[in-house]
mmCIF file of C-alpha atoms in Angstrom:
data_model
loop_
_atom_site.group_PDB
_atom_site.id
_atom_site.type_symbol
_atom_site.label_atom_id
_atom_site.label_comp_id
_atom_site.label_asym_id
_atom_site.label_seq_id
_atom_site.Cartn_x
_atom_site.Cartn_y
_atom_site.Cartn_z
ATOM 1 C CA UNK A 1112 138.888 -18.493 -37.632
ATOM 2 C CA UNK A 1113 135.957 -17.900 -35.317
ATOM 3 C CA UNK A 1114 133.030 -15.956 -36.735
ATOM 4 C CA UNK A 1115 132.182 -14.733 -33.224
ATOM 5 C CA UNK A 1116 133.509 -11.517 -31.741
ATOM 6 C CA UNK A 1117 133.415 -10.703 -28.048
ATOM 7 C CA UNK A 1118 131.999 -7.429 -26.701
ATOM 8 C CA UNK A 1119 135.342 -6.704 -25.077
ATOM 9 C CA UNK A 1120 137.214 -7.027 -28.367
ATOM 10 C CA UNK A 1121 134.620 -5.111 -30.360
ATOM 11 C CA UNK A 1122 134.787 -2.081 -28.051
ATOM 12 C CA UNK A 1123 138.275 -1.371 -29.296
ATOM 13 C CA UNK A 1124 137.325 -1.759 -32.963
ATOM 14 C CA UNK A 1125 134.044 0.128 -33.303
ATOM 15 C CA UNK A 1126 135.598 2.667 -35.626
ATOM 16 C CA UNK A 1127 137.026 -0.006 -37.916
ATOM 17 C CA UNK A 1128 133.893 -2.041 -38.658
ATOM 18 C CA UNK A 1129 130.352 -1.567 -39.937
ATOM 19 C CA UNK A 1130 127.962 -2.544 -37.163
ATOM 20 C CA UNK A 1131 124.515 -3.825 -38.125
ATOM 21 C CA UNK A 1132 121.684 -4.211 -35.634
ATOM 22 C CA UNK A 1133 119.260 -7.081 -36.333
ATOM 23 C CA UNK A 1134 117.140 -6.918 -33.179
ATOM 24 C CA UNK A 1135 114.028 -8.979 -33.863
ATOM 25 C CA UNK A 1136 111.079 -10.659 -32.200
ATOM 26 C CA UNK A 1137 109.260 -13.481 -33.970
ATOM 27 C CA UNK A 1138 105.708 -12.535 -34.853
ATOM 28 C CA UNK A 1139 106.085 -8.918 -33.725
ATOM 29 C CA UNK A 1140 106.449 -6.937 -36.944
ATOM 30 C CA UNK A 1141 108.273 -3.669 -36.343
ATOM 31 C CA UNK A 1142 109.287 -4.525 -32.779
ATOM 32 C CA UNK A 1143 112.924 -4.955 -33.766
ATOM 33 C CA UNK A 1144 113.059 -1.437 -35.135
ATOM 34 C CA UNK A 1145 111.390 -0.129 -31.977
ATOM 35 C CA UNK A 1146 113.975 -1.911 -29.823
ATOM 36 C CA UNK A 1147 116.760 -0.520 -32.001
ATOM 37 C CA UNK A 1148 115.493 3.027 -31.567
ATOM 38 C CA UNK A 1149 115.438 2.582 -27.788
ATOM 39 C CA UNK A 1150 119.044 1.347 -27.566
ATOM 40 C CA UNK A 1151 121.734 0.210 -29.980
ATOM 41 C CA UNK A 1152 125.490 0.200 -30.402
ATOM 42 C CA UNK A 1153 127.008 3.540 -31.423
ATOM 43 C CA UNK A 1154 126.951 3.928 -35.190
ATOM 44 C CA UNK A 1155 124.866 0.813 -35.790
ATOM 45 C CA UNK A 1156 122.385 0.678 -38.666
ATOM 46 C CA UNK A 1157 119.261 -1.470 -38.369
ATOM 47 C CA UNK A 1158 118.314 -4.190 -40.858
ATOM 48 C CA UNK A 1159 114.845 -5.747 -40.679
ATOM 49 C CA UNK A 1160 114.814 -9.549 -40.738
ATOM 50 C CA UNK A 1161 111.291 -9.931 -42.121
ATOM 51 C CA UNK A 1162 111.596 -7.265 -44.823
ATOM 52 C CA UNK A 1163 115.265 -7.427 -45.822
ATOM 53 C CA UNK A 1164 116.686 -10.797 -44.770
ATOM 54 C CA UNK A 1165 113.732 -12.831 -46.053
ATOM 55 C CA UNK A 1166 111.289 -12.813 -48.930
ATOM 56 C CA UNK A 1167 107.526 -12.613 -48.469
ATOM 57 C CA UNK A 1168 106.018 -15.632 -46.687
ATOM 58 C CA UNK A 1169 104.276 -18.113 -48.945
ATOM 59 C CA UNK A 1170 104.746 -21.544 -50.526
ATOM 60 C CA UNK A 1171 108.511 -21.437 -49.840
ATOM 61 C CA UNK A 1172 107.989 -20.934 -46.103
ATOM 62 C CA UNK A 1173 107.671 -18.144 -43.577
ATOM 63 C CA UNK A 1174 111.178 -16.750 -44.137
ATOM 64 C CA UNK A 1175 112.272 -17.743 -47.650
ATOM 65 C CA UNK A 1176 115.448 -16.425 -49.217
ATOM 66 C CA UNK A 1177 115.506 -12.680 -49.892
ATOM 67 C CA UNK A 1178 116.424 -11.334 -53.287
ATOM 68 C CA UNK A 1179 119.924 -10.148 -54.069
ATOM 69 C CA UNK A 1180 118.440 -6.697 -54.678
ATOM 70 C CA UNK A 1181 116.962 -6.557 -51.168
ATOM 71 C CA UNK A 1182 120.198 -7.617 -49.490
ATOM 72 C CA UNK A 1183 122.300 -5.317 -51.639
ATOM 73 C CA UNK A 1184 120.098 -2.323 -50.856
ATOM 74 C CA UNK A 1185 120.210 -3.075 -47.122
ATOM 75 C CA UNK A 1186 123.990 -3.413 -47.038
ATOM 76 C CA UNK A 1187 124.569 -0.318 -49.151
ATOM 77 C CA UNK A 1188 122.298 1.654 -46.816
ATOM 78 C CA UNK A 1189 124.543 0.508 -43.987
ATOM 79 C CA UNK A 1190 127.598 1.795 -45.866
ATOM 80 C CA UNK A 1191 129.009 -1.609 -46.789
ATOM 81 C CA UNK A 1192 131.538 -1.944 -49.613
ATOM 82 C CA UNK A 1193 133.165 -5.108 -50.929
ATOM 83 C CA UNK A 1194 136.072 -4.798 -48.498
ATOM 84 C CA UNK A 1195 134.093 -3.761 -45.419
ATOM 85 C CA UNK A 1196 134.385 -5.665 -42.151
ATOM 86 C CA UNK A 1197 130.888 -6.152 -40.752
ATOM 87 C CA UNK A 1198 129.674 -7.135 -37.279
ATOM 88 C CA UNK A 1199 126.034 -8.120 -36.778
ATOM 89 C CA UNK A 1200 124.158 -8.459 -33.497
ATOM 90 C CA UNK A 1201 120.657 -8.851 -32.082
ATOM 91 C CA UNK A 1202 119.128 -8.618 -28.629
ATOM 92 C CA UNK A 1203 121.105 -11.521 -27.267
ATOM 93 C CA UNK A 1204 119.965 -14.953 -28.508
ATOM 94 C CA UNK A 1205 122.033 -14.539 -31.700
ATOM 95 C CA UNK A 1206 119.432 -16.266 -33.913
ATOM 96 C CA UNK A 1207 118.529 -13.159 -35.910
ATOM 97 C CA UNK A 1208 122.192 -12.146 -36.047
ATOM 98 C CA UNK A 1209 123.103 -15.615 -37.288
ATOM 99 C CA UNK A 1210 120.458 -15.321 -40.008
ATOM 100 C CA UNK A 1211 122.073 -12.039 -41.103
ATOM 101 C CA UNK A 1212 125.553 -13.628 -40.950
ATOM 102 C CA UNK A 1213 124.383 -16.519 -43.098
ATOM 103 C CA UNK A 1214 122.401 -14.441 -45.617
ATOM 104 C CA UNK A 1215 125.202 -11.912 -46.063
ATOM 105 C CA UNK A 1216 127.730 -14.688 -46.658
ATOM 106 C CA UNK A 1217 125.389 -16.379 -49.129
ATOM 107 C CA UNK A 1218 125.273 -13.135 -51.117
ATOM 108 C CA UNK A 1219 129.033 -12.740 -51.164
ATOM 109 C CA UNK A 1220 130.029 -10.652 -48.147
ATOM 110 C CA UNK A 1221 133.452 -11.941 -47.183
ATOM 111 C CA UNK A 1222 133.993 -10.444 -43.738
ATOM 112 C CA UNK A 1223 131.017 -10.683 -41.391
ATOM 113 C CA UNK A 1224 131.073 -11.736 -37.754
ATOM 114 C CA UNK A 1225 128.505 -12.086 -34.983
ATOM 115 C CA UNK A 1226 128.683 -10.252 -31.664
ATOM 116 C CA UNK A 1227 128.682 -13.122 -29.181
ATOM 117 C CA UNK A 1228 125.805 -12.630 -26.742
ATOM 118 C CA UNK A 1229 124.424 -9.667 -28.657
ATOM 119 C CA UNK A 1230 123.236 -6.442 -27.095
ATOM 120 C CA UNK A 1231 122.687 -8.124 -23.726
ATOM 121 C CA UNK A 1232 126.341 -9.177 -23.488
ATOM 122 C CA UNK A 1233 127.471 -5.801 -24.814
ATOM 123 C CA UNK A 1234 125.685 -3.844 -22.081
ATOM 124 C CA UNK A 1235 126.645 -6.379 -19.408
ATOM 125 C CA UNK A 1236 130.300 -5.819 -20.310
ATOM 126 C CA UNK A 1237 129.921 -2.055 -19.952
ATOM 127 C CA UNK A 1238 129.584 -1.257 -23.629
ATOM 128 C CA UNK A 1239 127.878 2.057 -24.440
ATOM 129 C CA UNK A 1240 124.513 2.324 -26.193
ATOM 130 C CA UNK A 1241 122.771 5.208 -27.901
ATOM 131 C CA UNK A 1242 119.441 6.266 -29.386
ATOM 132 C CA UNK A 1243 121.133 8.296 -32.122
ATOM 133 C CA UNK A 1244 120.307 6.926 -35.568
ATOM 134 C CA UNK A 1245 123.115 7.402 -38.092
ATOM 135 C CA UNK A 1246 122.501 8.858 -41.524
ATOM 136 C CA UNK A 1247 122.071 6.245 -44.271
ATOM 137 C CA UNK A 1248 125.350 5.112 -45.755
ATOM 138 C CA UNK A 1249 126.351 5.057 -49.404
ATOM 139 C CA UNK A 1250 127.965 1.674 -49.834
ATOM 140 C CA UNK A 1251 128.866 -0.007 -53.092
ATOM 141 C CA UNK A 1252 128.481 -3.695 -52.160
ATOM 142 C CA UNK A 1253 127.237 -5.896 -55.005
ATOM 143 C CA UNK A 1254 125.224 -8.909 -53.879
ATOM 144 C CA UNK A 1255 125.618 -12.131 -55.816
ATOM 145 C CA UNK A 1256 123.777 -15.289 -54.833
ATOM 146 C CA UNK A 1257 125.459 -18.648 -54.386
ATOM 147 C CA UNK A 1258 128.145 -18.050 -51.790
ATOM 148 C CA UNK A 1259 126.922 -20.958 -49.666
ATOM 149 C CA UNK A 1260 125.213 -24.274 -50.469
ATOM 150 C CA UNK A 1261 121.491 -24.612 -49.787
ATOM 151 C CA UNK A 1262 119.175 -27.535 -49.149
ATOM 152 C CA UNK A 1263 115.754 -27.858 -50.709
ATOM 153 C CA UNK A 1264 113.088 -30.252 -49.424
ATOM 154 C CA UNK A 1265 114.462 -33.228 -51.367
ATOM 155 C CA UNK A 1266 117.996 -32.448 -50.212
ATOM 156 C CA UNK A 1267 116.905 -32.208 -46.592
ATOM 157 C CA UNK A 1268 115.151 -35.561 -46.828
ATOM 158 C CA UNK A 1269 118.280 -37.090 -48.341
ATOM 159 C CA UNK A 1270 120.514 -35.744 -45.541
ATOM 160 C CA UNK A 1271 118.045 -37.021 -42.936
ATOM 161 C CA UNK A 1272 118.169 -40.461 -44.552
ATOM 162 C CA UNK A 1273 121.892 -40.744 -45.238
ATOM 163 C CA UNK A 1274 123.534 -38.323 -42.822
ATOM 164 C CA UNK A 1275 122.539 -36.045 -39.932
ATOM 165 C CA UNK A 1276 119.778 -33.457 -40.367
ATOM 166 C CA UNK A 1277 119.673 -31.290 -37.245
ATOM 167 C CA UNK A 1278 116.311 -29.812 -36.211
ATOM 168 C CA UNK A 1279 117.049 -26.544 -34.399
ATOM 169 C CA UNK A 1280 113.609 -26.168 -32.791
ATOM 170 C CA UNK A 1281 112.735 -27.219 -29.257
ATOM 171 C CA UNK A 1282 112.501 -30.955 -28.643
ATOM 172 C CA UNK A 1283 108.790 -30.555 -27.899
ATOM 173 C CA UNK A 1284 108.170 -29.084 -31.345
ATOM 174 C CA UNK A 1285 110.394 -31.671 -33.029
ATOM 175 C CA UNK A 1286 108.440 -34.451 -31.310
ATOM 176 C CA UNK A 1287 105.110 -32.940 -32.337
ATOM 177 C CA UNK A 1288 104.031 -32.496 -28.722
ATOM 178 C CA UNK A 1289 103.373 -28.804 -29.298
ATOM 179 C CA UNK A 1290 103.318 -26.500 -32.294
ATOM 180 C CA UNK A 1291 102.670 -22.829 -31.524
ATOM 181 C CA UNK A 1292 103.308 -21.471 -35.027
ATOM 182 C CA UNK A 1293 102.829 -23.892 -37.917
ATOM 183 C CA UNK A 1294 99.580 -25.754 -38.722
ATOM 184 C CA UNK A 1295 101.187 -29.211 -38.627
ATOM 185 C CA UNK A 1296 103.274 -30.602 -35.763
ATOM 186 C CA UNK A 1297 106.207 -32.990 -36.043
ATOM 187 C CA UNK A 1298 109.489 -33.253 -37.902
ATOM 188 C CA UNK A 1299 111.118 -34.432 -41.103
ATOM 189 C CA UNK A 1300 111.506 -38.221 -40.794
ATOM 190 C CA UNK A 1301 115.014 -39.076 -39.653
ATOM 191 C CA UNK A 1302 115.826 -35.578 -38.392
ATOM 192 C CA UNK A 1303 117.633 -35.317 -35.054
ATOM 193 C CA UNK A 1304 116.459 -32.976 -32.301
ATOM 194 C CA UNK A 1305 119.168 -30.382 -31.629
ATOM 195 C CA UNK A 1306 117.663 -27.263 -29.990
ATOM 196 C CA UNK A 1307 119.835 -24.221 -30.542
ATOM 197 C CA UNK A 1308 119.380 -23.166 -26.927
ATOM 198 C CA UNK A 1309 121.901 -25.906 -26.150
ATOM 199 C CA UNK A 1310 124.524 -24.103 -28.231
ATOM 200 C CA UNK A 1311 124.563 -21.346 -25.635
ATOM 201 C CA UNK A 1312 126.113 -21.231 -22.185
ATOM 202 C CA UNK A 1313 124.554 -19.865 -18.999
ATOM 203 C CA UNK A 1314 126.180 -16.491 -19.706
ATOM 204 C CA UNK A 1315 124.163 -16.069 -22.906
ATOM 205 C CA UNK A 1316 127.164 -16.586 -25.173
ATOM 206 C CA UNK A 1317 128.089 -19.534 -27.366
ATOM 207 C CA UNK A 1318 129.573 -22.482 -25.532
ATOM 208 C CA UNK A 1319 133.337 -22.951 -25.813
ATOM 209 C CA UNK A 1320 134.682 -24.739 -28.858
ATOM 210 C CA UNK A 1321 135.305 -28.050 -27.069
ATOM 211 C CA UNK A 1322 131.774 -28.135 -25.649
ATOM 212 C CA UNK A 1323 130.212 -27.453 -29.043
ATOM 213 C CA UNK A 1324 132.388 -30.135 -30.607
ATOM 214 C CA UNK A 1325 131.262 -32.716 -28.049
ATOM 215 C CA UNK A 1326 127.623 -31.664 -28.408
ATOM 216 C CA UNK A 1327 127.605 -32.215 -32.150
ATOM 217 C CA UNK A 1328 129.618 -35.413 -31.907
ATOM 218 C CA UNK A 1329 126.977 -36.800 -29.551
ATOM 219 C CA UNK A 1330 124.348 -35.917 -32.172
ATOM 220 C CA UNK A 1331 126.176 -37.957 -34.805
ATOM 221 C CA UNK A 1332 128.204 -35.238 -36.518
ATOM 222 C CA UNK A 1333 131.437 -36.930 -37.567
ATOM 223 C CA UNK A 1334 133.990 -36.379 -40.343
ATOM 224 C CA UNK A 1335 132.664 -37.684 -43.629
ATOM 225 C CA UNK A 1336 129.007 -37.561 -42.548
ATOM 226 C CA UNK A 1337 126.665 -35.271 -44.499
ATOM 227 C CA UNK A 1338 125.170 -32.641 -42.192
ATOM 228 C CA UNK A 1339 122.342 -30.163 -42.715
ATOM 229 C CA UNK A 1340 120.192 -27.903 -40.578
ATOM 230 C CA UNK A 1341 116.582 -26.772 -40.534
ATOM 231 C CA UNK A 1342 114.093 -25.261 -38.088
ATOM 232 C CA UNK A 1343 110.656 -23.690 -38.346
ATOM 233 C CA UNK A 1344 111.406 -21.079 -40.989
ATOM 234 C CA UNK A 1345 115.151 -20.871 -41.557
ATOM 235 C CA UNK A 1346 116.202 -18.520 -38.752
ATOM 236 C CA UNK A 1347 117.456 -20.737 -35.920
ATOM 237 C CA UNK A 1348 118.756 -23.119 -38.594
ATOM 238 C CA UNK A 1349 121.306 -20.398 -39.371
ATOM 239 C CA UNK A 1350 122.201 -20.285 -35.655
ATOM 240 C CA UNK A 1351 122.900 -24.020 -35.877
ATOM 241 C CA UNK A 1352 125.002 -23.472 -38.999
ATOM 242 C CA UNK A 1353 127.034 -20.835 -37.145
ATOM 243 C CA UNK A 1354 127.657 -23.153 -34.202
ATOM 244 C CA UNK A 1355 128.709 -25.915 -36.585
ATOM 245 C CA UNK A 1356 130.998 -23.503 -38.421
ATOM 246 C CA UNK A 1357 132.709 -22.788 -35.115
ATOM 247 C CA UNK A 1358 133.783 -26.439 -34.930
ATOM 248 C CA UNK A 1359 134.829 -26.623 -38.572
ATOM 249 C CA UNK A 1360 131.662 -28.083 -40.103
ATOM 250 C CA UNK A 1361 130.103 -26.238 -43.052
ATOM 251 C CA UNK A 1362 126.480 -27.364 -43.005
ATOM 252 C CA UNK A 1363 123.956 -26.256 -45.648
ATOM 253 C CA UNK A 1364 120.663 -24.810 -44.429
ATOM 254 C CA UNK A 1365 117.213 -25.921 -45.558
ATOM 255 C CA UNK A 1366 115.870 -22.382 -45.780
ATOM 256 C CA UNK A 1367 112.206 -23.256 -46.272
ATOM 257 C CA UNK A 1368 112.425 -25.543 -43.242
ATOM 258 C CA UNK A 1369 109.339 -26.980 -41.563
ATOM 259 C CA UNK A 1370 107.077 -24.148 -42.731
ATOM 260 C CA UNK A 1371 107.790 -25.131 -46.350
ATOM 261 C CA UNK A 1372 107.991 -28.886 -45.796
ATOM 262 C CA UNK A 1373 104.392 -29.114 -44.603
ATOM 263 C CA UNK A 1374 103.061 -27.160 -47.601
ATOM 264 C CA UNK A 1375 103.126 -30.371 -49.641
ATOM 265 C CA UNK A 1376 100.784 -32.997 -48.124
ATOM 266 C CA UNK A 1377 102.722 -35.730 -49.917
ATOM 267 C CA UNK A 1378 105.741 -35.141 -47.714
ATOM 268 C CA UNK A 1379 105.869 -37.455 -44.696
ATOM 269 C CA UNK A 1380 105.660 -36.176 -41.129
ATOM 270 C CA UNK A 1381 107.179 -37.925 -38.114
ATOM 271 C CA UNK A 1382 106.206 -37.461 -34.472
ATOM 272 C CA UNK A 1383 107.376 -38.855 -31.168
ATOM 273 C CA UNK A 1384 110.774 -38.982 -29.573
ATOM 274 C CA UNK A 1385 112.319 -41.670 -31.737
ATOM 275 C CA UNK A 1386 113.827 -41.299 -35.172
#
């Protein structure tokens, strides 16, 4: 079953699901909340990626795993119970929404889907928006870690060596030609460049199933091959995991990603456009 939901389908189900807004801009603390207050789906609650879908930045990377307590509190505030059906969305790129989708599943939420194309696709399809902020919910969801497999640094290196480790950043960052965020440029040796922008079509939504399947096949993703994803800090890596899920591949995420990898100077760094 697809984890994506179209704006057209969601319009008829708004009253049946819990909608969570994850609008977010990298490096702009608080901007997601500001964007939410300017326009969001009716009834949507906002969850902050930096504060609630990640732990404090540090040795484990810029967006390490959040605690179960943090995720539980966020979902309860949104009114989520164990049996709730949840839809998450962001401004349109779906990276922040995919991070929420992945984190919520990791902590045991069974029914969570991503609005394909986010707020941009919603408004383009004629969907209504509001500035009205709903009252906090009183959900009873209990977060338990371990719902999905994770990769640590050693696991990511092993997948890069024996299988296919997909680097979700731009090819320029993967190659070490530019690095606007982290202090070291390059990639995990053996990792394959697979920018998440190529998961999306010109309409701002995910590419059709057959196009995603061919894209990943061309990158070496085949039955029986170990696959993992990483990025700069574990956000677009979740986008990659969502796209892979759409074609039937459950790929673990290296949450610490590049921002954790480079914390240890003993770990090797590769540059250039060969691997």
